[in-house]
Short mmCIF file of C-alpha atoms in Angstrom, two decimals:
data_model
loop_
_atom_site.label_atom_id
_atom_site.label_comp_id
_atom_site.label_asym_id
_atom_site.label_seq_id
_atom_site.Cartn_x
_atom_site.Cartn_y
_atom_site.Cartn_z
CA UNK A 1 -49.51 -33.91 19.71
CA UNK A 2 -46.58 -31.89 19.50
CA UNK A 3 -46.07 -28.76 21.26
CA UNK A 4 -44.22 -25.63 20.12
CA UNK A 5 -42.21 -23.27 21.86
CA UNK A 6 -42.53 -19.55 20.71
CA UNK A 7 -38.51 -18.59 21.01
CA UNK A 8 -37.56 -19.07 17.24
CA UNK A 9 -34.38 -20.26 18.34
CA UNK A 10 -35.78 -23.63 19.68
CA UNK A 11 -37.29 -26.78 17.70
CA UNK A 12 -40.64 -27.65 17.93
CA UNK A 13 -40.78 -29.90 21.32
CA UNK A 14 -42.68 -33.21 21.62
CA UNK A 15 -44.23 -34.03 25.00
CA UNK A 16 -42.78 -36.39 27.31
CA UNK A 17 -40.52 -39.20 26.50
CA UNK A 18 -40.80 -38.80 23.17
CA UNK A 19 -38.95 -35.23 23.38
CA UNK A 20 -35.29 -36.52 24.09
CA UNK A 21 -35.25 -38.58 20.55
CA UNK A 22 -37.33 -36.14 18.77
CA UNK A 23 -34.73 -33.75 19.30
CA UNK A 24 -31.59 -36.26 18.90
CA UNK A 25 -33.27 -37.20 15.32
CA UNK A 26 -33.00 -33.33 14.45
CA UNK A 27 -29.28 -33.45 15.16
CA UNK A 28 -28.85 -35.86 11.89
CA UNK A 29 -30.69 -32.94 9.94
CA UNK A 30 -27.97 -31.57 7.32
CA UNK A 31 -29.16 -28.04 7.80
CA UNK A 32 -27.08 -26.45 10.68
CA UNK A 33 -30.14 -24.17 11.35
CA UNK A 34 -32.20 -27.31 12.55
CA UNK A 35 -29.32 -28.80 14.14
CA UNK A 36 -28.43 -25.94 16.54
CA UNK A 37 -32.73 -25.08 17.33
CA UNK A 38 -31.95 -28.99 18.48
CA UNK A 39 -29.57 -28.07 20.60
CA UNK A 40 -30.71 -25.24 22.20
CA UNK A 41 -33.94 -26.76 23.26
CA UNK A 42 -31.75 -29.81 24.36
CA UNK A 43 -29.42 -27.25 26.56
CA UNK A 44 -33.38 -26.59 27.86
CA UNK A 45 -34.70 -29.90 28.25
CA UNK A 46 -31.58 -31.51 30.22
CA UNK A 47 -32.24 -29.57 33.35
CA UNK A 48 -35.26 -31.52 34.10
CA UNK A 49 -33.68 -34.94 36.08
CA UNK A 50 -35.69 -37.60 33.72
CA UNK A 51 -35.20 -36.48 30.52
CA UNK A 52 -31.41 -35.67 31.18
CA UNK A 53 -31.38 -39.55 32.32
CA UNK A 54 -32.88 -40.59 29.33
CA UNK A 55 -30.23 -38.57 26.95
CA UNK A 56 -27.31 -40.25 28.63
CA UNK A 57 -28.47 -43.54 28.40
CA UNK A 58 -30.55 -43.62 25.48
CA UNK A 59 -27.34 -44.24 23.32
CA UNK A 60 -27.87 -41.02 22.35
CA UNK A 61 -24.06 -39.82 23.44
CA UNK A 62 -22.33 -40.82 19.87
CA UNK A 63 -24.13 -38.54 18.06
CA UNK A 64 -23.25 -35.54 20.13
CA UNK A 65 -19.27 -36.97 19.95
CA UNK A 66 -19.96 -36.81 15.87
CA UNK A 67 -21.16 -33.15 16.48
CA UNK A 68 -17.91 -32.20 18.00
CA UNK A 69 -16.86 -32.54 14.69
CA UNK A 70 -19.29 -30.53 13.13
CA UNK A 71 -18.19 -28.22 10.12
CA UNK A 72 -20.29 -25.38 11.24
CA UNK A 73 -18.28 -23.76 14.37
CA UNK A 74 -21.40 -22.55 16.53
CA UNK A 75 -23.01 -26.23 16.46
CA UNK A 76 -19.98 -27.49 18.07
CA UNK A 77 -20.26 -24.46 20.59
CA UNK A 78 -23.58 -25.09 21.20
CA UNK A 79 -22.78 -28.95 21.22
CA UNK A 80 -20.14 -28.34 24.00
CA UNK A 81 -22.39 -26.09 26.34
CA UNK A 82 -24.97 -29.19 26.25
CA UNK A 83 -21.92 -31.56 27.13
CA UNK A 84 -21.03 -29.21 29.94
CA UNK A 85 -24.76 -29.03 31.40
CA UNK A 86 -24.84 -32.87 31.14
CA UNK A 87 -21.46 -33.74 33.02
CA UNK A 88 -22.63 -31.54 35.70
CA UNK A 89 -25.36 -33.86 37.27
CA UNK A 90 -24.32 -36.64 38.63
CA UNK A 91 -26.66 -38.78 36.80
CA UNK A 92 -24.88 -38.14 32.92
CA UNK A 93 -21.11 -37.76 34.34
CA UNK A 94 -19.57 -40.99 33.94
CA UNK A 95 -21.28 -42.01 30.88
CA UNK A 96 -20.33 -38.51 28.78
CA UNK A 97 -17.03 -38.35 30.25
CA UNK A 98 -16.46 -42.01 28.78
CA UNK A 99 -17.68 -40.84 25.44
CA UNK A 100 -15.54 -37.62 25.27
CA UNK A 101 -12.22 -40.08 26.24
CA UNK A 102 -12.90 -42.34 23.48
CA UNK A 103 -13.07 -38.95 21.08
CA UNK A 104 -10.28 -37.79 22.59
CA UNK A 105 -7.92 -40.51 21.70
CA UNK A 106 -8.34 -39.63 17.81
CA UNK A 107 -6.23 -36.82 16.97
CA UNK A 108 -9.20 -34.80 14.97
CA UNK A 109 -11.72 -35.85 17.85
CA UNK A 110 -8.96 -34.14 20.62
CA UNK A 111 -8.96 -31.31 18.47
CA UNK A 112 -12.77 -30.80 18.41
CA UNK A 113 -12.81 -30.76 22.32
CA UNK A 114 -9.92 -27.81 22.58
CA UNK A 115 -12.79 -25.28 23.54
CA UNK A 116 -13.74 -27.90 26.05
CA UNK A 117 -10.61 -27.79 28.05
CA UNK A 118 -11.42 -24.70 30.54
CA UNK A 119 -14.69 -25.94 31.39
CA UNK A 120 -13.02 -29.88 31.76
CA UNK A 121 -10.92 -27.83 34.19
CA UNK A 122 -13.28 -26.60 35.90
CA UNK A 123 -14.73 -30.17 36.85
CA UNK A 124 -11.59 -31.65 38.31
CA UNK A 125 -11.00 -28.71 40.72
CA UNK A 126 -15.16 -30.15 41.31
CA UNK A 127 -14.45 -33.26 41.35
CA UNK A 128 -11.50 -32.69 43.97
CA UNK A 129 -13.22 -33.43 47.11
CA UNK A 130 -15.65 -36.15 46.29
CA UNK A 131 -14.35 -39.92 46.89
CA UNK A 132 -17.08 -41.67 44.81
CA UNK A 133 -16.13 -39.55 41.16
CA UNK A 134 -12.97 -41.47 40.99
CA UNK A 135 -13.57 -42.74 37.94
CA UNK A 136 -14.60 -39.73 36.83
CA UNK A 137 -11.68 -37.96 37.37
CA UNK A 138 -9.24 -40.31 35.78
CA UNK A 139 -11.68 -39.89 32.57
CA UNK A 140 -11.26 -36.37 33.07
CA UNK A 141 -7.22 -36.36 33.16
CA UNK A 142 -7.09 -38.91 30.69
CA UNK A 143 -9.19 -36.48 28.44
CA UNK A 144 -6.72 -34.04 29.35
CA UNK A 145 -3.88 -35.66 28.23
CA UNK A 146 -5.34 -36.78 25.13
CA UNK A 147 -5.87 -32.52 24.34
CA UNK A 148 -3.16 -31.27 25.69
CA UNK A 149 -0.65 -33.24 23.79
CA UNK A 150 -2.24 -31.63 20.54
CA UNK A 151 -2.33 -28.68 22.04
CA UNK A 152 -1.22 -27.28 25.88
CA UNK A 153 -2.40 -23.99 25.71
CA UNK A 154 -5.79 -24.25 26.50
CA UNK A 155 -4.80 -26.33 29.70
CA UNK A 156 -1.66 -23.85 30.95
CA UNK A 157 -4.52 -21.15 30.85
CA UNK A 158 -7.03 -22.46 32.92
CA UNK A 159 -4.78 -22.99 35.93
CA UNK A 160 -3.59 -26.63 34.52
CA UNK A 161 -0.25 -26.84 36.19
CA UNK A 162 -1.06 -25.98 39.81
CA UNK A 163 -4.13 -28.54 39.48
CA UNK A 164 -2.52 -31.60 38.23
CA UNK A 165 0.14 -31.25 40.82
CA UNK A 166 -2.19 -31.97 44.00
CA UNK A 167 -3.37 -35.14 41.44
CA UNK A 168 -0.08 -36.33 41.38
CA UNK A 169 0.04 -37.10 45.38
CA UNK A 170 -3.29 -39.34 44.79
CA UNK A 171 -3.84 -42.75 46.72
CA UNK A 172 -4.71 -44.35 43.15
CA UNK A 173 -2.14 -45.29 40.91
CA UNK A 174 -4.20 -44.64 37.51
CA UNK A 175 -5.09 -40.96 38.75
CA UNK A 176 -0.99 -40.53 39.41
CA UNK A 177 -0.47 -41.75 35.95
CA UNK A 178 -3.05 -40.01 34.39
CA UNK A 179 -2.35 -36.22 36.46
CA UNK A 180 1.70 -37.12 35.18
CA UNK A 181 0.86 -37.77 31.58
CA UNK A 182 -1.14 -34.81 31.52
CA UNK A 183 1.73 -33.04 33.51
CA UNK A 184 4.37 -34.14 30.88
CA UNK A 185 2.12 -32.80 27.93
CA UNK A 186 1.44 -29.79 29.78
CA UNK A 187 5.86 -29.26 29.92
CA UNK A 188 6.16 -29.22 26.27
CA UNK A 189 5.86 -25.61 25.30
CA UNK A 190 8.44 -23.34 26.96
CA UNK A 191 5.47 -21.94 28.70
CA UNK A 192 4.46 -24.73 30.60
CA UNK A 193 8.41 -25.58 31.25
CA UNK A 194 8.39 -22.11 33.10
CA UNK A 195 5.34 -22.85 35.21
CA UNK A 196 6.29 -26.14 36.15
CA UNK A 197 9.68 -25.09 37.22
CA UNK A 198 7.86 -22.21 39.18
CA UNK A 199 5.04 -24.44 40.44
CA UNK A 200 5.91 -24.32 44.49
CA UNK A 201 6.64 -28.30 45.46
CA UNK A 202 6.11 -29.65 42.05
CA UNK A 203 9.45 -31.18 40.99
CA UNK A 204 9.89 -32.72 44.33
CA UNK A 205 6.47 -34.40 43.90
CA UNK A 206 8.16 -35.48 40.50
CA UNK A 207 11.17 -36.89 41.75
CA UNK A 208 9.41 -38.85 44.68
CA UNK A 209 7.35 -40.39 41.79
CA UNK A 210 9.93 -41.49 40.15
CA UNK A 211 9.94 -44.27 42.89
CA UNK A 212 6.40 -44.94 42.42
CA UNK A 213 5.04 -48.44 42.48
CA UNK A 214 3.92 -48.00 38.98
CA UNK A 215 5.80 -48.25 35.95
CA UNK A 216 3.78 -45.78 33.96
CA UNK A 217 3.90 -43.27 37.24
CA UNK A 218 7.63 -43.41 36.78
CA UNK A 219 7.54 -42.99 33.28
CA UNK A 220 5.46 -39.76 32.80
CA UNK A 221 7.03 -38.29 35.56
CA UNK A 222 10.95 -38.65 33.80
CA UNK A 223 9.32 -37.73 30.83
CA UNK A 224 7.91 -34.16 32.90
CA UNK A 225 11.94 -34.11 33.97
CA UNK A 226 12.93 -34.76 30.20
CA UNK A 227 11.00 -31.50 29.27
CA UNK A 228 11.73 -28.90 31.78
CA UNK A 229 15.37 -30.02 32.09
CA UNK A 230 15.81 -28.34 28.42
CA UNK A 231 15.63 -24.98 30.22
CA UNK A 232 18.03 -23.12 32.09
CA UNK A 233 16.05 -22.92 34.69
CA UNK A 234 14.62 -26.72 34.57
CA UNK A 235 18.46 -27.52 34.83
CA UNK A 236 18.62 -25.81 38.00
CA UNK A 237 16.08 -26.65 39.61
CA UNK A 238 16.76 -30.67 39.00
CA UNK A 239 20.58 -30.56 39.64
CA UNK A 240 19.83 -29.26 42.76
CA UNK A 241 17.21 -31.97 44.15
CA UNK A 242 19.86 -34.55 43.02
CA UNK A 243 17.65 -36.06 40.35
CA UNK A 244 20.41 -37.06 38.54
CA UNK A 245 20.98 -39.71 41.60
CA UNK A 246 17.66 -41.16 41.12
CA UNK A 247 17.66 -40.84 37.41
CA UNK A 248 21.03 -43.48 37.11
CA UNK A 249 19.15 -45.56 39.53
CA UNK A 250 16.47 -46.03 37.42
CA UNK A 251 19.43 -46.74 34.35
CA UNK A 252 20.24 -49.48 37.09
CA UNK A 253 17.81 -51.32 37.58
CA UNK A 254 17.95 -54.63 36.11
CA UNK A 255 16.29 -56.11 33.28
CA UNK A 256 16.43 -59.48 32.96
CA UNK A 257 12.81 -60.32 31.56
CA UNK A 258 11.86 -59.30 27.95
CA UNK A 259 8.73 -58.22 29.11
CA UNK A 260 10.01 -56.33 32.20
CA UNK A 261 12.88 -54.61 29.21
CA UNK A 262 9.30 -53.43 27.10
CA UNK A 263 7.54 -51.35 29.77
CA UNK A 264 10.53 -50.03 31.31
CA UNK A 265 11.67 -48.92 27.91
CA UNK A 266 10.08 -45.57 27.86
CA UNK A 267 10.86 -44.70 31.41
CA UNK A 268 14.27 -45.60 30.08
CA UNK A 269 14.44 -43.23 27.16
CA UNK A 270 13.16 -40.70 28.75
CA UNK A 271 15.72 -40.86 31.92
CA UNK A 272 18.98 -40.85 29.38
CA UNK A 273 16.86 -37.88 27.74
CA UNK A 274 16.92 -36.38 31.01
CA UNK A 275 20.56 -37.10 31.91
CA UNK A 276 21.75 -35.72 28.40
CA UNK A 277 19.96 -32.42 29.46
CA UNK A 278 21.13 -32.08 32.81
CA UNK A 279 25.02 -32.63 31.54
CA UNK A 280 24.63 -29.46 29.30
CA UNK A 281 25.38 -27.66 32.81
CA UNK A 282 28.86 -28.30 34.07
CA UNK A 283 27.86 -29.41 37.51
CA UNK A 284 25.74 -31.87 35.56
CA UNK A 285 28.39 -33.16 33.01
CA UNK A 286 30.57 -33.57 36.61
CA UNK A 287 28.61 -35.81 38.21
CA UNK A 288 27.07 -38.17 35.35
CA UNK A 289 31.68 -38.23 34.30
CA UNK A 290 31.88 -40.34 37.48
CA UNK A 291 28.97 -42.74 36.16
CA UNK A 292 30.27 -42.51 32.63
CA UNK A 293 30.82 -47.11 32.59
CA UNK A 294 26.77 -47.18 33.18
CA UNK A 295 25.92 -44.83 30.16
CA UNK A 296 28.37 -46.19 27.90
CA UNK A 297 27.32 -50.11 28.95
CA UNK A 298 23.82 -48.75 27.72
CA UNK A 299 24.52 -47.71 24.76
CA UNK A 300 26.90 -50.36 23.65
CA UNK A 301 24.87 -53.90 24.74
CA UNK A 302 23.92 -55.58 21.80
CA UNK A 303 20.88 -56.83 23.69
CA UNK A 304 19.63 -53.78 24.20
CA UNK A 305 16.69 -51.94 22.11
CA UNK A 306 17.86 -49.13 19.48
CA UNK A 307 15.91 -46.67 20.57
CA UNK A 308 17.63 -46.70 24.23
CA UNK A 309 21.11 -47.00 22.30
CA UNK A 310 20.50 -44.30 20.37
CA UNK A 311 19.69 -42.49 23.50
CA UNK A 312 22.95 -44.42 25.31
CA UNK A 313 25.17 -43.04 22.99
CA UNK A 314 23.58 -39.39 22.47
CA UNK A 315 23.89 -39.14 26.72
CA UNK A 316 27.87 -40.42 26.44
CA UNK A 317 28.53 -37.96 23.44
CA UNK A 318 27.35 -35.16 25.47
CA UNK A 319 29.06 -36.22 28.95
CA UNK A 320 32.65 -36.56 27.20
CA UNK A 321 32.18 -33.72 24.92
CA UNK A 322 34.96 -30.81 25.47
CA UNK A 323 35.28 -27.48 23.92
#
């Protein structure tokens, strides 16, 4: 027997374990009235331990990813407050966090989590202090990412910049790659140039990464560089840690094994992006004059992929160019 709750706001309730799908079958309702009296007495059910269990792994998650996507606004809104209450026991975390990265990676699905972002904030400055959410936390900055390339705003407002920068100094490789590619969509809007360049420590940590032991550590890291050395200030800052140094290292290295040529290609872009920036200031075009044999063997090897030629040649026009 069915009981029902008073506050017109809810749905009618089942007892026990038959509330959870009760409830999750009222979310395939086309009315949006009936869909968001779901959710609200889902928001309400979830704080008892066993039935917020049951919701996360009752393959119940999909639907609520499909909800994101709703076309009434407050059943997403409603949708995202029950995501919030369920990533916050420990119970639901990993399994919702895995749902919302596999949304995330479709552009409309990153789109539908925008109003996410400040509360997805909030959870890695939780999540900062406790060893066993690893996994967690890469979801998290992966999630990010995925958002903040469509749009950075969200992110730069909720205190993005000065949080991903204590992930970049993390013992695991995958949270370093995930903080930097974060990091690097965060440094697309002039906006988020400015705060990285104003970050204390931050384009140090940058330039030490672009040592790391990890190929895509390196590569979101030059491609943070890339972006902030458009601005004046960006140029600055970089020319005087002596990035360019470790940037024509990088342009150095060799690449003997096709495979070896295919990862590094990004990293490689994005460091002759970087360069090409950096010799807009005439300290910059100085220096990278003295290396000019490197740049122009790069964008003249007929081994060599396009795309880096392209960037090769756009680096040497720049260097040599005089008023």
């Amino acid at each position: 027997m069915a009981g029902v709750r008073a506050d017109p706001t809810w749905a009618p309730v089942a007892f026990g374990r038959r509330a959870v799908p009760q409830l999750f079958e009222e979310l395939q309702e086309p009315e949006p009235g009936r869909r968001l009296r779901a959710l609200a007495s889902l928001c309400d059910l979830v704080h008892d331990p066993e039935l917020l269990y049951q919701a996360v792994n009752g393959g119940f998650m999909e639907q609520l990813a499909v909800l994101l996507e709703d076309e009434d606004p407050l059943v997403k809104v409603k949708t995202c407050e029950l995501l919030h209450q369920l990533t916050a026991h420990s119970a639901g975390r990993t399994s919702v966090h895995r749902v919302l990265n596999r949304l995330a990676l479709l552009p409309a699905g990153a789109e539908s989590l925008l109003s996410l972002v400040p509360k997805l904030m909030l959870k890695l400055r939780h999540e900062e202090d406790e060893e066993e959410e690893e996994e967690v936390q890469v979801l998290l900055l992966s999630t990010i990412a995925c958002c903040s390339r469509l749009d950075a705003q969200p992110s730069l407002s909720s205190d993005g910049v000065s949080l991903l920068r204590r992930k970049l100094s993390h013992r695991r490789p995958d949270i370093r790659r995930e903080a930097a590619a974060a990091m690097m969509a965060l440094s697309v809007p002039v906006d988020g140039k400015r705060q990285v360049c104003e970050e204390e420590e931050l384009l140090p940590v940058l330039l030490h990464l672009l040592q790391d032991e990890d190929v895509d550590v390196r590569t979101n890291a030059a491609g943070v560089i890339m972006n902030v050395a458009i601005i004046t200030a960006g140029k600055q800052r970089c020319l005087g840690l002596d990035v360019i140094t470790v940037l024509l290292s990088l342009l150095s290295e060799e690449e003997q094994e096709e495979e070896k040529r295919r990862r590094r290609k990004a990293l490689v872009v994005y460091s002759l992006r970087a360069l090409t920036a950096l010799a807009e200031a005439p300290d910059g075009r100085h220096l990278l004059l003295e290396h000019l044999p490197l740049l122009v063997r790069r964008s003249q090897d007929a081994e060599e992929d396009q795309e880096v030629r392209r960037a090769a040649q756009t680096a040497v026009e720049v260097v040599t160019w005089t008023p």
